[in-house]
Structure formats: structure tokens, C-alpha cells
Coordinates of N, CA and C in Angstrom, one line a residue:
M45 N 37.4 51.7 29.4 CA 38.0 52.6 28.5 C 37.0 53.1 27.5
A46 N 36.0 52.3 27.1 CA 35.0 52.8 26.1 C 34.2 53.9 26.7
Y47 N 33.9 53.9 28.0 CA 33.2 55.0 28.7 C 34.0 56.3 28.6
C48 N 35.3 56.1 28.9 CA 36.2 57.3 28.9 C 36.2 57.9 27.5
I49 N 36.3 57.1 26.5 CA 36.3 57.6 25.1 C 34.9 58.3 24.8
A50 N 33.8 57.7 25.3 CA 32.5 58.3 25.0 C 32.4 59.7 25.7
I51 N 32.9 59.8 26.9 CA 32.9 61.1 27.6 C 33.7 62.1 26.9
H52 N 34.8 61.8 26.4 CA 35.6 62.7 25.6 C 34.9 63.1 24.3
G53 N 34.2 62.2 23.7 CA 33.4 62.5 22.5 C 32.3 63.5 22.9
I54 N 31.7 63.3 24.0 CA 30.6 64.2 24.4 C 31.2 65.6 24.7
L55 N 32.3 65.7 25.3 CA 33.0 67.0 25.6 C 33.4 67.7 24.3
G56 N 34.0 66.9 23.4 CA 34.4 67.5 22.1 C 33.2 68.0 21.3
F57 N 32.1 67.2 21.3 CA 30.9 67.7 20.6 C 30.3 68.9 21.3
T58 N 30.3 68.9 22.6 CA 29.7 70.1 23.4 C 30.5 71.3 23.0
K59 N 31.8 71.2 23.0 CA 32.7 72.4 22.7 C 32.4 72.9 21.3
A60 N 32.4 72.0 20.4 CA 32.2 72.3 19.0 C 30.8 73.0 18.8
L61 N 29.8 72.4 19.4 CA 28.4 72.9 19.2 C 28.3 74.3 19.9
A62 N 29.0 74.4 21.1 CA 29.0 75.7 21.7 C 29.6 76.8 20.9
L63 N 30.7 76.5 20.2 CA 31.3 77.5 19.3 C 30.4 77.8 18.1
E64 N 29.7 76.8 17.6 CA 28.8 77.0 16.5 C 27.6 77.9 16.8
V65 N 27.0 77.8 18.0 CA 25.8 78.5 18.2 C 25.9 79.7 19.2
A66 N 27.1 79.9 19.6 CA 27.3 81.1 20.6 C 26.9 82.4 20.0
S67 N 27.1 82.6 18.7 CA 26.7 83.9 18.1 C 25.2 84.1 18.1
Q68 N 24.4 83.0 18.4 CA 23.0 83.1 18.4 C 22.5 83.2 19.9
G69 N 23.4 83.4 20.8 CA 23.1 83.5 22.2 C 22.7 82.2 22.9
I70 N 23.1 81.1 22.3 CA 22.8 79.8 22.8 C 24.0 79.2 23.6
T71 N 23.7 78.8 24.8 CA 24.7 78.2 25.7 C 24.6 76.7 25.6
V72 N 25.7 76.0 25.5 CA 25.7 74.5 25.5 C 26.4 74.0 26.7
N73 N 25.8 73.1 27.4 CA 26.5 72.5 28.6 C 26.4 71.0 28.5
A74 N 27.4 70.3 29.1 CA 27.4 68.9 29.2 C 27.5 68.5 30.7
I75 N 26.9 67.5 31.1 CA 27.0 67.0 32.5 C 27.7 65.7 32.4
C76 N 28.9 65.6 32.9 CA 29.8 64.4 32.9 C 30.3 64.1 34.3
P77 N 29.4 63.5 35.1 CA 29.8 63.3 36.5 C 30.8 62.1 36.6
T78 N 31.4 62.0 37.8 CA 32.2 60.9 38.1 C 31.3 59.7 38.3
W79 N 31.8 58.7 39.0 CA 31.0 57.5 39.3 C 29.7 58.0 40.0
V80 N 28.6 57.5 39.6 CA 27.3 57.8 40.2 C 26.8 56.6 40.9
D81 N 26.4 56.6 42.1 CA 26.0 55.5 42.9 C 24.6 55.0 42.4
T82 N 24.6 54.2 41.4 CA 23.4 53.6 40.8 C 23.6 52.1 40.7
A83 N 22.5 51.4 40.4 CA 22.5 50.0 40.2 C 23.5 49.7 39.0
M84 N 23.4 50.5 38.0 CA 24.3 50.3 36.8 C 25.8 50.4 37.2
A85 N 26.1 51.4 38.1 CA 27.5 51.5 38.5 C 27.9 50.3 39.4
R86 N 27.0 49.9 40.3 CA 27.3 48.8 41.2 C 27.6 47.5 40.3
Q87 N 26.8 47.3 39.3 CA 27.0 46.2 38.4 C 28.3 46.3 37.7
G88 N 28.6 47.5 37.2 CA 29.9 47.7 36.5 C 31.1 47.4 37.5
I89 N 30.9 47.8 38.7 CA 32.0 47.6 39.7 C 32.2 46.1 39.9
E90 N 31.1 45.4 40.0 CA 31.1 43.9 40.2 C 31.8 43.2 39.0
E91 N 31.4 43.6 37.8 CA 32.0 43.0 36.6 C 33.5 43.4 36.5
T92 N 33.8 44.6 36.7 CA 35.2 45.0 36.6 C 36.1 44.3 37.6
A93 N 35.6 44.2 38.9 CA 36.3 43.6 39.9 C 36.5 42.1 39.6
S94 N 35.5 41.5 39.0 CA 35.6 40.1 38.7 C 36.7 39.9 37.6
S95 N 36.7 40.8 36.6 CA 37.7 40.7 35.5 C 39.1 40.9 36.0
L96 N 39.2 41.7 37.1 CA 40.6 42.0 37.6 C 41.0 41.1 38.7
G97 N 40.0 40.2 39.1 CA 40.4 39.2 40.2 C 40.4 39.8 41.5
V98 N 39.7 40.9 41.8 CA 39.6 41.5 43.1 C 38.1 41.5 43.6
S99 N 37.9 41.8 44.8 CA 36.6 41.9 45.3 C 35.9 43.2 44.9
P100 N 34.6 43.2 44.8 CA 33.9 44.4 44.4 C 34.2 45.5 45.4
D101 N 34.3 45.2 46.7 CA 34.6 46.3 47.7 C 36.0 46.8 47.4
E102 N 37.0 46.0 47.1 CA 38.3 46.4 46.8 C 38.3 47.3 45.6
F103 N 37.6 46.9 44.5 CA 37.6 47.7 43.3 C 36.9 49.1 43.6
R104 N 35.8 49.0 44.3 CA 35.1 50.2 44.7 C 36.0 51.2 45.4
E105 N 36.8 50.7 46.3 CA 37.8 51.6 47.0 C 38.8 52.2 46.0
I106 N 39.3 51.3 45.1 CA 40.2 51.8 44.1 C 39.6 52.9 43.2
A107 N 38.4 52.7 42.8 CA 37.7 53.7 42.0 C 37.4 55.0 42.7
I108 N 37.0 54.9 44.0 CA 36.7 56.0 44.8 C 38.0 56.8 45.1
S109 N 39.1 56.1 45.2 CA 40.4 56.8 45.5 C 40.8 57.7 44.3
A110 N 40.3 57.4 43.1 CA 40.7 58.3 42.0 C 39.7 59.5 41.8
I111 N 38.7 59.6 42.6 CA 37.7 60.7 42.6 C 38.2 61.8 43.5
P112 N 38.3 63.0 43.0 CA 38.9 64.1 43.9 C 38.1 64.2 45.2
I113 N 36.8 64.1 45.2 CA 36.0 64.3 46.4 C 35.9 63.0 47.3
K114 N 36.5 61.9 46.8 CA 36.7 60.6 47.5 C 35.3 60.0 47.8
R115 N 34.4 60.1 46.9 CA 33.1 59.5 47.1 C 32.4 59.5 45.7
M116 N 31.4 58.6 45.6 CA 30.6 58.6 44.4 C 29.6 59.7 44.5
A117 N 29.1 60.1 43.4 CA 28.0 61.1 43.4 C 26.7 60.4 43.6
A118 N 25.8 61.1 44.1 CA 24.4 60.6 44.3 C 23.7 61.0 43.0
A119 N 22.8 60.1 42.6 CA 22.0 60.4 41.4 C 21.2 61.8 41.6
E120 N 20.8 62.1 42.8 CA 20.1 63.3 43.0 C 21.0 64.5 42.8
E121 N 22.3 64.4 43.0 CA 23.2 65.5 42.8 C 23.3 65.8 41.3
V122 N 23.4 64.7 40.5 CA 23.4 64.9 39.0 C 22.1 65.5 38.5
A123 N 21.0 65.0 39.1 CA 19.7 65.6 38.7 C 19.6 67.1 39.0
S124 N 20.2 67.4 40.2 CA 20.1 68.9 40.6 C 20.9 69.7 39.6
V125 N 22.0 69.2 39.1 CA 22.7 70.0 38.1 C 21.9 70.2 36.8
A126 N 21.3 69.1 36.4 CA 20.4 69.2 35.2 C 19.3 70.2 35.4
L127 N 18.7 70.2 36.6 CA 17.6 71.1 36.9 C 18.1 72.5 37.0
F128 N 19.3 72.7 37.5 CA 19.9 74.1 37.5 C 20.1 74.6 36.1
F129 N 20.6 73.8 35.2 CA 20.8 74.3 33.8 C 19.4 74.5 33.1
A130 N 18.4 73.7 33.4 CA 17.1 73.9 32.9 C 16.5 75.2 33.4
H131 N 16.7 75.5 34.7 CA 16.2 76.7 35.3 C 16.9 77.9 34.7
M132 N 18.2 77.8 34.5 CA 18.9 79.0 33.9 C 18.3 79.3 32.6
R133 N 17.9 78.3 31.8 CA 17.3 78.5 30.5 C 16.0 79.3 30.6
L134 N 15.3 79.1 31.7 CA 14.0 79.7 31.9 C 14.1 81.2 32.3
V135 N 15.2 81.5 33.1 CA 15.4 82.8 33.6 C 16.1 83.8 32.6
R136 N 16.6 83.2 31.6 CA 17.3 84.1 30.6 C 16.3 84.9 29.8

């Protein structure tokens, strides 16, 4: 739940900042991916599964079923989005 609250905070801040600086031609973006297949996510899955009394594989399937594309994102995919935004800044 704390992660969800943090993401909504980031989105709210991003929107507010975008409105504040739009008149100066500045674009503000936030990258808020779904579950990303990393060591941290795997640890979180194990901890959450343990607290719920289910196996890590069972909780992973539950988590993935809530993702529209039905899979975790790869870290490289998230990095590609960040590079895209950085590149867009350079070509403007």
C-alpha cells in the first residue's frame, strides 16, 4: 500500500510541476512502471507471499494477473523509456 501511495504522490507532483513550468516550454514526465523483474521485486514477492501464507510462485501469478500485459516489465524496458525521454530533450 505504501508503494501505491508513493506512486500517486509522484503522479500528483508531476502534474503540478508540469502545470507550473509549461509556460516556460518545459515538459515534465514520470515513469511509473508496473512490477519490474528485479531482485528487489523478487524479494518483495517473497516477503508478501510469506505474510499472506502463500507460495512466492502463487503470489507472483496473482500479481501478474493484475497487470494488463500479463507479465512483469524488464528493467531494460524501463531504461529504454528513460532514454527516450532524455533523447527527446536533446532533439528539442
